[in-house]
Short mmCIF file of C-alpha atoms in Angstrom, two decimals:
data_model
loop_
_atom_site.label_atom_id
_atom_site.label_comp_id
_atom_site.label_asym_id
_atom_site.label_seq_id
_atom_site.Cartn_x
_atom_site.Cartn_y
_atom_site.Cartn_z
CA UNK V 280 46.75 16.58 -10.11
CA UNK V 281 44.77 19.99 -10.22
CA UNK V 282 43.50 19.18 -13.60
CA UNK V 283 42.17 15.96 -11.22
CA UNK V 284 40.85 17.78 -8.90
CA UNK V 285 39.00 20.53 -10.46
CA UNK V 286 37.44 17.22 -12.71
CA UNK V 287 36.13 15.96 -9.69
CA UNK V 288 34.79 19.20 -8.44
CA UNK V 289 32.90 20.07 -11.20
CA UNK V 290 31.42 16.18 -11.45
CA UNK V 291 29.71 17.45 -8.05
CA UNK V 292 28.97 20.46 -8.41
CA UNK V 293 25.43 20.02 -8.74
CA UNK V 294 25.28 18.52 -4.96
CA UNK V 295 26.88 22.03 -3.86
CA UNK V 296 23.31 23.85 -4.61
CA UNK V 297 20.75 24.18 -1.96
CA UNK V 298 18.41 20.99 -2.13
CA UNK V 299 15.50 20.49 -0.69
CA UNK V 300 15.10 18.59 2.74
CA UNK V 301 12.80 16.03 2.64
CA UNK V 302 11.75 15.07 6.20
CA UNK V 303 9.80 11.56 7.12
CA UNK V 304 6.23 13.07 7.97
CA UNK V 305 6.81 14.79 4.49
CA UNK V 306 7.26 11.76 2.61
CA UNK V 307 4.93 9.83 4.37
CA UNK V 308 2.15 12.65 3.56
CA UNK V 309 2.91 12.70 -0.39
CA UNK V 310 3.20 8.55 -0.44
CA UNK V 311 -0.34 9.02 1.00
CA UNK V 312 -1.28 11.51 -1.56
CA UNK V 313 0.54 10.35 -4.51
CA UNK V 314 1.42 6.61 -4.37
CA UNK V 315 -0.15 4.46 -6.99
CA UNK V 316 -0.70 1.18 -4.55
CA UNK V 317 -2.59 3.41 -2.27
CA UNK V 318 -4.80 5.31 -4.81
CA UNK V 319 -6.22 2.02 -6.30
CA UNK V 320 -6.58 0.68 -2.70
CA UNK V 321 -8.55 4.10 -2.23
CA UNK V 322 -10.60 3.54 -5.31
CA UNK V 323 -11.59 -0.50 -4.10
CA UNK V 324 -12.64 1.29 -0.64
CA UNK V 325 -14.84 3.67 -2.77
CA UNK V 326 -16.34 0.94 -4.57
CA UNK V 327 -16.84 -1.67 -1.56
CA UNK V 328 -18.51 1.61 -0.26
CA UNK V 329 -21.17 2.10 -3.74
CA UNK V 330 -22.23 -1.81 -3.03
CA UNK V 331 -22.55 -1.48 0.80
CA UNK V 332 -24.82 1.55 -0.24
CA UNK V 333 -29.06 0.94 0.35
CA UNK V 334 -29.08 1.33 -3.62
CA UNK V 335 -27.62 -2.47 -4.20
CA UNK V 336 -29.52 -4.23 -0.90
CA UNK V 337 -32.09 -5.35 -2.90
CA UNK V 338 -35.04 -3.56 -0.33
CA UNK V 339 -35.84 -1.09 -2.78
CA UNK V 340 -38.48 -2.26 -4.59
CA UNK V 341 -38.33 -2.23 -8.52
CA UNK V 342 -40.22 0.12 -11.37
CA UNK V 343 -40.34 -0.44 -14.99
CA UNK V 344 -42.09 1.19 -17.95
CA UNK V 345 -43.60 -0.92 -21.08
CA UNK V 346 -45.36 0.60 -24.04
CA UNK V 347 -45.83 -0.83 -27.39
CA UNK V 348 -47.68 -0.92 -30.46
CA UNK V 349 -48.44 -2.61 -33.70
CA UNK V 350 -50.72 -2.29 -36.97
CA UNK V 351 -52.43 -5.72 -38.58
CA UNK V 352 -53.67 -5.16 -42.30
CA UNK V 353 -55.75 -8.05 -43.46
CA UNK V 354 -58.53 -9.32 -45.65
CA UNK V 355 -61.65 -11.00 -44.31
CA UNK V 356 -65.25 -11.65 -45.68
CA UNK V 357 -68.14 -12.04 -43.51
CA UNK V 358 -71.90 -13.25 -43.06
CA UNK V 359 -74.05 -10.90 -40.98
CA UNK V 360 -77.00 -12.13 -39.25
CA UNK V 361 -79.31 -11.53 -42.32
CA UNK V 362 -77.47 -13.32 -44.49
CA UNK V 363 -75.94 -10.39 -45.99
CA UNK V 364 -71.74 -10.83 -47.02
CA UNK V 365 -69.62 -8.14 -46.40
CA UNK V 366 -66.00 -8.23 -47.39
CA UNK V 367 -62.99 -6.00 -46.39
CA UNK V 368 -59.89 -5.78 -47.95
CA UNK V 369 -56.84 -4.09 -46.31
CA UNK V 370 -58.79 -3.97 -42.94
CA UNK V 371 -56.13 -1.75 -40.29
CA UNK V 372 -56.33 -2.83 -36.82
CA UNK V 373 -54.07 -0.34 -34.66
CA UNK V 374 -53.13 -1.27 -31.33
CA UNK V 375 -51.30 0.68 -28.48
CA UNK V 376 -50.66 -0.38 -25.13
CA UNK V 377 -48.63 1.37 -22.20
CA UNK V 378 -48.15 0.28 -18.75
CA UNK V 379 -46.26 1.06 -15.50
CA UNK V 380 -45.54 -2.33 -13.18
CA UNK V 381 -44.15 -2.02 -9.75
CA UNK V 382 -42.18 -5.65 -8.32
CA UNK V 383 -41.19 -5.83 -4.47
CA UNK V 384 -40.57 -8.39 -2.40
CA UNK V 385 -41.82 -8.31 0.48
CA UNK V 386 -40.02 -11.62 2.37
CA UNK V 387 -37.63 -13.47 1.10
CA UNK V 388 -36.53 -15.55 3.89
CA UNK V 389 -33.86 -13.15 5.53
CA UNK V 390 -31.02 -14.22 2.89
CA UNK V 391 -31.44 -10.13 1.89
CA UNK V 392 -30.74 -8.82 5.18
CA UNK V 393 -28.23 -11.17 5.66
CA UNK V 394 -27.15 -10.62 1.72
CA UNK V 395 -26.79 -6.81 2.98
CA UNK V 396 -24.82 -7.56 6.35
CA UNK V 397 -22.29 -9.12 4.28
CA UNK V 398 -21.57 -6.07 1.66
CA UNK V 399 -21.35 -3.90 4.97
CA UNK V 400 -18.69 -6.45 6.43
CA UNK V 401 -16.96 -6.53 3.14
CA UNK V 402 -16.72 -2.70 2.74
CA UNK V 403 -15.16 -3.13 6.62
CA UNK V 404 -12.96 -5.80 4.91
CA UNK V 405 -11.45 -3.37 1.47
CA UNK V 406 -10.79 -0.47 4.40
CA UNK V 407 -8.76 -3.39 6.02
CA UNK V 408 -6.91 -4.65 2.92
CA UNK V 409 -6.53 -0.47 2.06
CA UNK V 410 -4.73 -0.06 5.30
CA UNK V 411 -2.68 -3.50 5.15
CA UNK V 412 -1.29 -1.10 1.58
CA UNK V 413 -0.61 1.58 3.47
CA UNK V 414 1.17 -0.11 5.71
CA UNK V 415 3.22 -2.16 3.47
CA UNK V 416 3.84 1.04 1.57
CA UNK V 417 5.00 2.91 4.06
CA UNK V 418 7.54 0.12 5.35
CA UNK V 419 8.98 0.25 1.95
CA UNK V 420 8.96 3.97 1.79
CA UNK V 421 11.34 3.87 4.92
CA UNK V 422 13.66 0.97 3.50
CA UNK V 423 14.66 3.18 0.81
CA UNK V 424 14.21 6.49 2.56
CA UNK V 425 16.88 5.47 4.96
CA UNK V 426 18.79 3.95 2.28
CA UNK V 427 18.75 7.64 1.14
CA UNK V 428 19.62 8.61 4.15
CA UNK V 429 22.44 5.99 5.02
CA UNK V 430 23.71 6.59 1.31
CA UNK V 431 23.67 10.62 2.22
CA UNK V 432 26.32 9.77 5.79
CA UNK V 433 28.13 7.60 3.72
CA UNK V 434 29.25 9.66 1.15
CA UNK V 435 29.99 12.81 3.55
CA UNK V 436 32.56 9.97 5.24
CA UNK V 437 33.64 9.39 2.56
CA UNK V 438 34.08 13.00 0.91
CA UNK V 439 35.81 13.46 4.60
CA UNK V 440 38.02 10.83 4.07
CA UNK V 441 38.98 12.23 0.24
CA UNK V 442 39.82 16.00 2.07
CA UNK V 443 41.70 13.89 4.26
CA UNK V 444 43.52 12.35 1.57
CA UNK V 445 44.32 15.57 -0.12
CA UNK V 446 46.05 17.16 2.91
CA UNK V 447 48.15 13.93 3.02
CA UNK V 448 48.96 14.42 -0.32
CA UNK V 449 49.75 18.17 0.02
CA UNK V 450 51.85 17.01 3.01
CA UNK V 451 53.79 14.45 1.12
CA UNK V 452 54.79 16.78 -2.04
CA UNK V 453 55.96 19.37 0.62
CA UNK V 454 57.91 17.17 2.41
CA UNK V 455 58.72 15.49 -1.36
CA UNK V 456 60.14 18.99 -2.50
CA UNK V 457 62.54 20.02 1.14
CA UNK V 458 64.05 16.05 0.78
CA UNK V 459 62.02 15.17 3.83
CA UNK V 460 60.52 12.13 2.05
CA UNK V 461 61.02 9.65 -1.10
CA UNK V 462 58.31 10.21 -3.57
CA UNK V 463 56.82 6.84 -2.77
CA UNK V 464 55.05 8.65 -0.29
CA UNK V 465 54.05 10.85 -2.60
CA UNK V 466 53.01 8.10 -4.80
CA UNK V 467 50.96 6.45 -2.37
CA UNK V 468 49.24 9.49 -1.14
CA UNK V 469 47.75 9.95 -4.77
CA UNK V 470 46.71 6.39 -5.27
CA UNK V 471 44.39 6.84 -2.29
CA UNK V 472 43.74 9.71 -3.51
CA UNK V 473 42.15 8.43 -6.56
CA UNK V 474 40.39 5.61 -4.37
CA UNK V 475 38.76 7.51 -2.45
CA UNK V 476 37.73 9.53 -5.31
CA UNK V 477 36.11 6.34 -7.14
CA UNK V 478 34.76 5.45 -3.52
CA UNK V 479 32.95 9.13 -3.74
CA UNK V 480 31.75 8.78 -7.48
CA UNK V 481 30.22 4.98 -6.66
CA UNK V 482 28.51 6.00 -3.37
CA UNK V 483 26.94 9.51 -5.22
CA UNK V 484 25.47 7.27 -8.02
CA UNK V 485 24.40 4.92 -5.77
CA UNK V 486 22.42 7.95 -4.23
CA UNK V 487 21.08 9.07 -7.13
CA UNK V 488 19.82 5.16 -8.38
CA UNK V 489 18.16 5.29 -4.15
CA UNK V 490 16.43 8.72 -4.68
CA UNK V 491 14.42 7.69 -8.06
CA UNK V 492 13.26 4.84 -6.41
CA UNK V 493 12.20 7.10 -3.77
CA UNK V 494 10.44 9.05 -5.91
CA UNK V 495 8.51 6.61 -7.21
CA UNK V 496 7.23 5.15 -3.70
CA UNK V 497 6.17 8.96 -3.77
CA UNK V 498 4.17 8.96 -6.86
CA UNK V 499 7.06 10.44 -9.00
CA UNK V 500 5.68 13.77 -6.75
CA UNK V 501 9.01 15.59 -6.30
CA UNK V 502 12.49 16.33 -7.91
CA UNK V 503 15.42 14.40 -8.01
CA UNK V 504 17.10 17.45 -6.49
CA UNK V 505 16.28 17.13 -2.81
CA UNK V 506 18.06 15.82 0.70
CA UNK V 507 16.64 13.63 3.30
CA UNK V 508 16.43 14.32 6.93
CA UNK V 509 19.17 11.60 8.99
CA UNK V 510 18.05 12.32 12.42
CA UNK V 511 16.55 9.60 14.11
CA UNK V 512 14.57 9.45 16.41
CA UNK V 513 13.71 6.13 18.64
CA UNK V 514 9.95 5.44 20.01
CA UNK V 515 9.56 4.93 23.54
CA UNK V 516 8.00 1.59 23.31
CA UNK V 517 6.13 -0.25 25.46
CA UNK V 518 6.93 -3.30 27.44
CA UNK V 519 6.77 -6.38 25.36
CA UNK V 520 4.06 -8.15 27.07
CA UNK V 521 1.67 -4.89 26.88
CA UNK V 522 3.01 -4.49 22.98
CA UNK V 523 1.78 -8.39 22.15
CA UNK V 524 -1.50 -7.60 23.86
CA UNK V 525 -1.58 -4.63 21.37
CA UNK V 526 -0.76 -7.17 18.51
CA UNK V 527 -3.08 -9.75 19.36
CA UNK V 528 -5.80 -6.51 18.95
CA UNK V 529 -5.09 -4.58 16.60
CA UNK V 530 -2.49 -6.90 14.07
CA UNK V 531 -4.18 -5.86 10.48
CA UNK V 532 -3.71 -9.72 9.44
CA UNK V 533 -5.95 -10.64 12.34
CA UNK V 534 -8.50 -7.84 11.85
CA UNK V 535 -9.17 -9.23 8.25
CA UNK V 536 -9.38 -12.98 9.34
CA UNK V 537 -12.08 -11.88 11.47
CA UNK V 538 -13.29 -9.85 9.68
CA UNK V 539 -13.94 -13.02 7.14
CA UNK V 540 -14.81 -15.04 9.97
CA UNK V 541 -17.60 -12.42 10.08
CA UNK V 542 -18.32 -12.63 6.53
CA UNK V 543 -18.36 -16.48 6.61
CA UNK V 544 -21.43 -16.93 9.53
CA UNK V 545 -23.51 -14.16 7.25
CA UNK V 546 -22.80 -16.64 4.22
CA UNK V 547 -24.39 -19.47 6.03
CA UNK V 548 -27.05 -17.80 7.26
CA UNK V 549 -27.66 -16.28 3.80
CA UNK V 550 -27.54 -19.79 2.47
CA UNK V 551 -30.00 -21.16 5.03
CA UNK V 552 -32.09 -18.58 3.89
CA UNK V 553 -33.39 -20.50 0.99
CA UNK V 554 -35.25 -23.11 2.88
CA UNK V 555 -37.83 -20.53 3.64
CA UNK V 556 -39.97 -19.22 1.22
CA UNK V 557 -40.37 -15.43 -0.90
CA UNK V 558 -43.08 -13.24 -1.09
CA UNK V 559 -43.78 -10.86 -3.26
CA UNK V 560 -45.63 -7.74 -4.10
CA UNK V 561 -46.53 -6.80 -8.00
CA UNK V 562 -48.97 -4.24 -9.00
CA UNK V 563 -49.28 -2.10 -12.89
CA UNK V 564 -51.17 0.54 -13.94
CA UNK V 565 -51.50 0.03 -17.67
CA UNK V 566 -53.65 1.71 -20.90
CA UNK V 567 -54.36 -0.22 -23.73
CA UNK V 568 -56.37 1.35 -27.50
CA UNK V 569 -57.25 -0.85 -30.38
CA UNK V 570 -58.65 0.88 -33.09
CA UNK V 571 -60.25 -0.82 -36.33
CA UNK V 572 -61.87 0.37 -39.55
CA UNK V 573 -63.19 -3.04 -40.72
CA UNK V 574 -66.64 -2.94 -41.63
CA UNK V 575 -67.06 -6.07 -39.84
CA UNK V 576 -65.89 -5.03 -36.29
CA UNK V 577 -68.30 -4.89 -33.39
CA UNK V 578 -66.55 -1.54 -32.13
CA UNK V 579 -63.62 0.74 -34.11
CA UNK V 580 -61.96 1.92 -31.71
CA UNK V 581 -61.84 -0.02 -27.76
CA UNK V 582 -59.93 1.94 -24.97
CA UNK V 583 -59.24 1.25 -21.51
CA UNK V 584 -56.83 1.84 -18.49
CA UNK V 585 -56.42 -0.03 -15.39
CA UNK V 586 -55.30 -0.92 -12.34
CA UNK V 587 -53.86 -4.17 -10.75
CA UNK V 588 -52.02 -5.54 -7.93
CA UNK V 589 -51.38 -9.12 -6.32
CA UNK V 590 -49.32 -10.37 -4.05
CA UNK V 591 -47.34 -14.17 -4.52
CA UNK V 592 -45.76 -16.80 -2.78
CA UNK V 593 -42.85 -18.79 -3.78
CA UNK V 594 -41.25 -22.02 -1.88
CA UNK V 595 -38.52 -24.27 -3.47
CA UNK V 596 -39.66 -26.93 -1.26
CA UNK V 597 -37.07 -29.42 -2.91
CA UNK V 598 -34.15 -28.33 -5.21
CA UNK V 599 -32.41 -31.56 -6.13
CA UNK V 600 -30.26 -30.74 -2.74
CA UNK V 601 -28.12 -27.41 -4.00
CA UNK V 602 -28.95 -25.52 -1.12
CA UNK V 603 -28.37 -28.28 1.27
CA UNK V 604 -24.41 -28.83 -0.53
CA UNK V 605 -24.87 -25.13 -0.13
CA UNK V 606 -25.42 -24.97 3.39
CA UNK V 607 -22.80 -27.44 4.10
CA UNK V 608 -20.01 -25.85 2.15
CA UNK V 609 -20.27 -22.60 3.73
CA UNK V 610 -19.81 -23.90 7.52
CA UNK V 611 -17.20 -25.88 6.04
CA UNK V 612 -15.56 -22.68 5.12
CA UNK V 613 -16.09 -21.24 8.36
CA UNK V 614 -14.20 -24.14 9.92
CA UNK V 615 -11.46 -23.31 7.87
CA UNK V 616 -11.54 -19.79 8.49
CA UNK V 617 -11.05 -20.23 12.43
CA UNK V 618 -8.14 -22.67 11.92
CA UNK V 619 -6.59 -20.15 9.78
CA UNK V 620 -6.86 -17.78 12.77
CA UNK V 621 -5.73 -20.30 15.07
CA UNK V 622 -2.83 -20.47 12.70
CA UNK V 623 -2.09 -16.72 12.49
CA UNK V 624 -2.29 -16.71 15.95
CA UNK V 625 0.79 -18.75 17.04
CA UNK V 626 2.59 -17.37 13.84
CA UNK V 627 1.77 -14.15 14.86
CA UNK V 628 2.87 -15.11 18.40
CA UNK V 629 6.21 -16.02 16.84
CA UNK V 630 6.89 -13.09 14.13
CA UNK V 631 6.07 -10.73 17.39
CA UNK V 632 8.97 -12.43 19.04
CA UNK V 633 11.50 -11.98 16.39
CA UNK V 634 10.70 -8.66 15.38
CA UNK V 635 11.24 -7.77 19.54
CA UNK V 636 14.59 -9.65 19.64
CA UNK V 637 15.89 -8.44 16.13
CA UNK V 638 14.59 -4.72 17.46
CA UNK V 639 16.38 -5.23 20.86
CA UNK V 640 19.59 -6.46 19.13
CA UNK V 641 19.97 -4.02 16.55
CA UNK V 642 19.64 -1.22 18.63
CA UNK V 643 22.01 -2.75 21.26
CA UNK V 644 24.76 -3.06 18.45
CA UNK V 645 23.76 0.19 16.93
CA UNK V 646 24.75 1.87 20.66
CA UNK V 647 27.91 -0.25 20.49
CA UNK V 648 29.17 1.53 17.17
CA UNK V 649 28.18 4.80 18.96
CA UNK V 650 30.83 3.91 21.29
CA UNK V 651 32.27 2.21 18.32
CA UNK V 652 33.22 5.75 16.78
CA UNK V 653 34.57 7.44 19.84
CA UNK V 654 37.35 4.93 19.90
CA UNK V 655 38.00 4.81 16.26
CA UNK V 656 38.12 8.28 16.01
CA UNK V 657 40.48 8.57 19.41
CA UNK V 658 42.75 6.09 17.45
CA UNK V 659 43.52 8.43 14.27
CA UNK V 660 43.70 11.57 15.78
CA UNK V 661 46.37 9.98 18.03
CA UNK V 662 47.47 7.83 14.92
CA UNK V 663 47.56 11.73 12.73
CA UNK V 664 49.58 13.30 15.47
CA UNK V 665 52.13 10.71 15.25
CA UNK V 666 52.27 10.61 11.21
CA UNK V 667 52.86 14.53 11.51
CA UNK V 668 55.76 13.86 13.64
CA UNK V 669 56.97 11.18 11.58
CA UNK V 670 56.32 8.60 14.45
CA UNK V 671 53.96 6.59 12.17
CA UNK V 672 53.80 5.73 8.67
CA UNK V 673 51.79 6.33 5.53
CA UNK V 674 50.56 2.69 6.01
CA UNK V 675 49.34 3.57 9.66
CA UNK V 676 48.15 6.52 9.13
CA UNK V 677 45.88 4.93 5.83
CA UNK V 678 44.86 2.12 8.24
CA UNK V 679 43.57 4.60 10.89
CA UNK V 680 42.07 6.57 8.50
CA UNK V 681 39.85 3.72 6.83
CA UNK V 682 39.18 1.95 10.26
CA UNK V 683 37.27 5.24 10.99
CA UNK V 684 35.46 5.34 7.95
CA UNK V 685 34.47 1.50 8.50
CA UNK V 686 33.10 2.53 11.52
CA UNK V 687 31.47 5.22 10.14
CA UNK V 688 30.02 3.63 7.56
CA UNK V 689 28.75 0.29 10.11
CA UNK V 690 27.27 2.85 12.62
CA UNK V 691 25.63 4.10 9.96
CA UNK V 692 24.19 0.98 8.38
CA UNK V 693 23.25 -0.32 12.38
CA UNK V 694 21.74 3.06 13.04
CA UNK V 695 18.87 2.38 9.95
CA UNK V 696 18.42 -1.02 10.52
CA UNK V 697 17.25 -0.50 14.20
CA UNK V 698 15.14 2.16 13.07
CA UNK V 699 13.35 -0.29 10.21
CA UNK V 700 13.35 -3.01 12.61
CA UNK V 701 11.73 -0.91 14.92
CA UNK V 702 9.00 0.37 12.39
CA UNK V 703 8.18 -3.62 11.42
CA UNK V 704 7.74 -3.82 14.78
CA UNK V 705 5.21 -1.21 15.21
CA UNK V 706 3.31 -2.68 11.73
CA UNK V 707 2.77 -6.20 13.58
CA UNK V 708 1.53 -4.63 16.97
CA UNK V 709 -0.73 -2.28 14.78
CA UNK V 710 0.87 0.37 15.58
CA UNK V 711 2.03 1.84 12.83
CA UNK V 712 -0.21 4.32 11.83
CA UNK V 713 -0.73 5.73 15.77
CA UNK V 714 3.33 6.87 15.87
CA UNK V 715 4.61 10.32 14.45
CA UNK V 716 6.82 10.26 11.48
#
């Protein structure tokens, strides 16, 4: 049995060295820093923010450069005025042209500002969706934090329960050796023994499976080597009616759908836009040289620069009907969009209830196994007395012993569920983000 126990002792030794605590505003901070979801939500903010920029709103106006030039050999004959012929063979004509040409327009019917509106709404939009990611990420970094956690209690109860175990076992053999007892009680002392022992090995791997995947909610950002803070702490929260008014402001599923509601109205007034016409301003400053050495050119070389500007107007006065479908599809849309937030209204209405009840009931039972505990534990100190006085037996004593670990173990697992139903809570009143970690 030593050989046993100095097995198990050096299978976890490595949870005997000092291990870093993680606490929750700790993990929250490096899932902010380091989690992938949330860095690619970061990088679609950036870029909603680049086409929301003046750059792509279409009022700058546009500037290009052209330049060119090409070289004509050919062969001509000619008759001049006095009836003399002149021929030229291999005549070069070099030409060379470079210009500058400025394009604005000036009115285009308002889709542009409209056009513009919308890639400002949008970039409001992405900051939504990136804090709908945070959110979500930061509900799941709590599930398996206080899995962590919950895995961490557990296996002290249950490392408690193994010392416990031991002394009976130490007992037993004592009592074994002075013919106080048979050595089924010895027998059974070390079969518990070695179930608590598997009990102890299952619940550490467990732990070690729950902190990789904690680790990877945090970006793979720290060692496998650390601890997790088990204290918790419960918000004050508000009064449900005053916590629904909070939900029916702030919800993130609602502040998108209006967002798009938003969106939608600039779409159809963008779309509208077409049935009134562009104008535009062009203007060039260009330099053009010819050069010839034919005998029968008027001049051999021609240069000349210049200036020019005009201004146009365009109206689509018919289309074959596009921008009328056009027109019509987009308030279609915007119908939709408010019966989707009529929709997410009463469902929202409904999740808010259920998240308050499940809150309200798992913290009710989570007090109960508080009390839970006290009574359990009453029961085998009393029941542990009476086994050391041979007033109870091994089977008692066992039964007390794993009715207190049950309880353990249950006021644990109610203890992190309240606490996760309470943070869901928070994430459908909007909330979240506002409460210290």
């Amino acid at each position: 049995m030593n050989t046993k126990f100095l097995y198990i002792l050096l299978l976890f030794s490595p949870f005997l060295k000092a291990q870093e605590l993680l606490t929750p505003s700790k993990a929250v901070s490096l899932a902010l820093e380091n989690n992938y979801g949330i860095k690619v939500a970061n990088s679609n903010v950036e870029i909603a923010n680049n086409n929301a920029d003046i750059l792509n709103s279409g009022y700058l106006p546009t500037l290009t450069g052209v330049a060119g030039g090409s070289i004509n050999k050919e062969n001509s004959e000619g008759q001049l005025a006095n009836g003399e012929i002149r021929v030229a063979n291999g005549a070069e004509t070099r030409n060379y042209n470079a210009s500058v040409n400025l394009n604005y327009t000036l009115f285009d019917g308002l889709g542009r500002m409209y056009d513009y509106k919308q890639l400002k709404q949008t970039r409001d939009l992405t900051e939504l969706q990136a804090r709908e990611t945070i959110e979500n990420t930061i509900i799941q970094l709590f599930a398996v934090y206080y899995s962590v956690a919950e895995l961490e209690e557990n296996t002290n109860a249950i490392k408690e329960t193994l010392q416990i175990s031991k002394e009976r076992l130490v007992r037993a053999q004592y009592q074994f050796d002075y013919g106080q007892s048979t050595k089924l009680e010895v027998l059974n002392a070390e079969v518990d023994i070695n179930n608590d022992s598997i009990s102890v090995m299952n619940s550490n791997q467990e732990l070690i499976n729950f902190k990789r995947d904690l680790n990877l909610v945090l970006g793979n950002s720290i060692t496998e080597n650390f601890n997790v803070d088990t204290t918790i702490n419960f918000n004050n929260l508000l009064d449900k009616a005053e916590l629904f008014n909070k939900a029916k402001t702030y919800n993130n599923s609602l502040l998108q759908i209006n967002k798009s509601i938003e969106i939608n109205k600039l779409t159809v007034k963008s779309e509208t836009s077409a049935y009134l016409p562009t104008i535009g301003l062009t203007g060039s400053y260009g330099w053009n040289e010819t050069t010839n050495n034919s005998p029968l050119a008027f001049a051999l070389q021609n240069t000349s620069t210049g200036v020019s500007g005009g201004l146009n107007l365009t109206w689509n006065l018919f289309d074959g009907g596009s921008t009328i479908t056009r027109v019509k599809n987009a308030k279609i849309n915007l119908d939709i969009q408010n019966i989707q937030k009529e929709e997410l209204l009463v469902t929202l209405q409904r999740d808010f209830n259920n998240a308050w009840d499940d809150y309200q009931n798992k913290l009710n039972i989570y007090h109960l196994q508080e009390a839970n505990i006290i009574t359990s534990q009453n029961n085998f100190d009393r029941t542990q007395e009476k086994f050391k006085l041979g007033q109870a037996t091994s089977i008692e004593f066992r039964q007390a012993q794993i009715n207190l670990l049950n309880a353990e173990l249950t006021r644990n697992s109610a203890k992190y569920d309240a606490k996760i139903a309470e943070l869901q809570l928070l994430q459908l009143s909007g909330e979240l983000l506002n409460v210290n970690f």
